[in-house]
Coordinates of C-alpha atoms in Angstrom, one line a residue:
X1184 CA 70.1 107.1 91.5
X1185 CA 67.8 109.2 93.6
X1186 CA 68.7 111.0 96.8
X1187 CA 66.9 108.6 99.1
X1188 CA 68.7 105.6 97.6
X1189 CA 72.2 107.2 97.9
X1190 CA 71.5 108.2 101.5
X1191 CA 70.5 104.5 102.2
X1192 CA 73.7 103.3 100.6
X1193 CA 75.9 105.7 102.7
X1194 CA 74.0 104.7 105.8
X1195 CA 74.5 101.0 105.1
X1196 CA 78.2 101.4 104.4
X1197 CA 78.8 103.6 107.4
X1198 CA 77.1 101.0 109.6
X1199 CA 79.2 98.2 108.1
X1200 CA 82.4 100.1 108.7
X1201 CA 81.5 100.8 112.3
X1202 CA 80.4 97.2 112.8
X1203 CA 83.7 96.0 111.4
X1204 CA 85.7 98.3 113.7
X1205 CA 83.7 97.1 116.7
X1206 CA 84.2 93.4 115.9
X1207 CA 87.9 94.0 115.3
X1208 CA 88.3 95.8 118.5
X1209 CA 86.4 93.2 120.5
X1210 CA 88.4 90.3 119.1
X1211 CA 91.7 92.0 119.5
X1212 CA 91.0 92.9 123.1
X1213 CA 89.9 89.4 123.9
X1214 CA 93.0 87.9 122.2
X1215 CA 95.3 90.5 124.0
X1216 CA 93.9 89.6 127.4
X1217 CA 94.4 85.9 126.8
X1218 CA 98.0 86.3 125.6
X1219 CA 99.0 88.9 128.2
X1220 CA 97.7 86.8 131.1
X1221 CA 99.3 83.6 129.8
X1222 CA 102.3 85.2 128.1
X1223 CA 102.0 82.6 125.3
X1224 CA 102.6 84.7 122.1
X1225 CA 105.9 85.5 120.6
X1226 CA 106.2 89.0 119.3
X1227 CA 106.6 87.7 115.7
X1228 CA 103.0 86.4 115.7
X1229 CA 101.3 89.7 116.5
X1230 CA 101.2 91.1 113.0
X1231 CA 99.8 87.9 111.4
X1232 CA 97.2 87.6 114.1
X1233 CA 96.2 91.2 113.6
X1234 CA 95.7 90.6 109.9
X1235 CA 93.7 87.5 110.5
X1236 CA 91.5 89.3 113.0
X1237 CA 91.0 92.2 110.5
X1238 CA 90.0 89.8 107.8
X1239 CA 87.5 88.0 110.1
X1240 CA 86.0 91.3 111.2
X1241 CA 85.6 92.6 107.6
X1242 CA 84.1 89.2 106.6
X1243 CA 81.6 89.2 109.5
X1244 CA 80.6 92.8 108.9
X1245 CA 80.0 92.2 105.2
X1246 CA 78.2 88.9 106.0
X1247 CA 75.8 90.5 108.5
X1248 CA 75.3 93.7 106.5
X1249 CA 74.5 91.9 103.2
X1250 CA 72.3 89.1 104.6
X1251 CA 69.0 91.2 104.7
X1252 CA 69.7 92.5 101.2
X1253 CA 69.4 90.5 98.0
X1254 CA 71.9 92.2 95.8
X1255 CA 75.2 94.1 95.6
X1256 CA 77.0 91.8 98.1
X1257 CA 80.2 91.8 96.2
X1258 CA 80.2 95.6 95.8
X1259 CA 79.2 96.2 99.5
X1260 CA 81.8 93.8 100.8
X1261 CA 84.5 95.3 98.5
X1262 CA 83.7 98.9 99.7
X1263 CA 83.8 97.8 103.4
X1264 CA 87.1 96.1 102.8
X1265 CA 88.6 99.1 101.0
X1266 CA 87.4 101.5 103.7
X1267 CA 89.0 99.3 106.4
X1268 CA 92.2 99.2 104.4
X1269 CA 92.2 103.0 104.2
X1270 CA 91.5 103.3 108.0
X1271 CA 94.4 100.8 108.6
X1272 CA 96.8 102.6 106.3
X1273 CA 96.0 106.1 107.7
X1274 CA 96.2 105.0 111.3
X1275 CA 99.5 103.2 110.5
X1276 CA 100.9 106.3 108.9
X1277 CA 99.8 108.5 111.8
X1278 CA 101.4 106.1 114.4
X1279 CA 104.6 105.4 112.6
X1280 CA 105.1 108.6 110.6
X1281 CA 106.9 106.7 107.9
X1282 CA 106.3 105.1 104.5
X1283 CA 104.1 102.0 104.1
X1284 CA 105.8 98.6 104.6
X1285 CA 106.4 96.3 101.6
X1286 CA 103.6 93.9 102.5
X1287 CA 100.8 96.5 102.6
X1288 CA 99.5 95.4 99.2
X1289 CA 99.2 91.8 100.3
X1290 CA 97.4 92.7 103.5
X1291 CA 95.1 95.0 101.5
X1292 CA 94.2 92.3 99.1
X1293 CA 93.5 89.8 101.9
X1294 CA 91.2 92.3 103.7
X1295 CA 89.3 93.2 100.5
X1296 CA 88.9 89.6 99.4
X1297 CA 87.5 88.7 102.8
X1298 CA 85.0 91.5 102.5
X1299 CA 84.0 90.3 99.0
X1300 CA 83.5 86.7 100.2
X1301 CA 81.5 87.9 103.2
X1302 CA 79.3 90.0 101.0
X1303 CA 78.7 87.2 98.5
X1304 CA 77.9 84.7 101.3
X1305 CA 75.7 87.3 103.0
X1306 CA 73.5 87.8 100.0
X1307 CA 73.3 84.1 99.3
X1308 CA 72.7 83.0 102.9
X1309 CA 69.3 81.4 103.4
X1310 CA 67.5 82.4 106.6
X1311 CA 66.0 79.3 108.3
X1312 CA 63.1 79.7 110.7
X1313 CA 62.4 76.7 112.8

């Protein structure tokens, strides 16, 4: 792999991770405002909703990132998912200061699989011009 190709890969993955973080933050803020105003959500639903939103943001990021490319969708989606899992684990450790919860592996698998699916669908997506 030449230097130009490796820089392109790093640039693409960095953009994908940043895009995923932006999507996640936007959706979480919107959901938070809705539930705080209406006081509709029990505290037990916060963690599952956060996981669902994380999976959606990784999926959309991989989908948008892989759509202009015609290859490596599975790899790109997996790497984006793994990076988001690492960001989540590191921020959780910093915030709580304790060990990882027991369900961390399940959450990690869900996030990585959503990235894989988004990458595969992004590569196989047909662009229609009307």
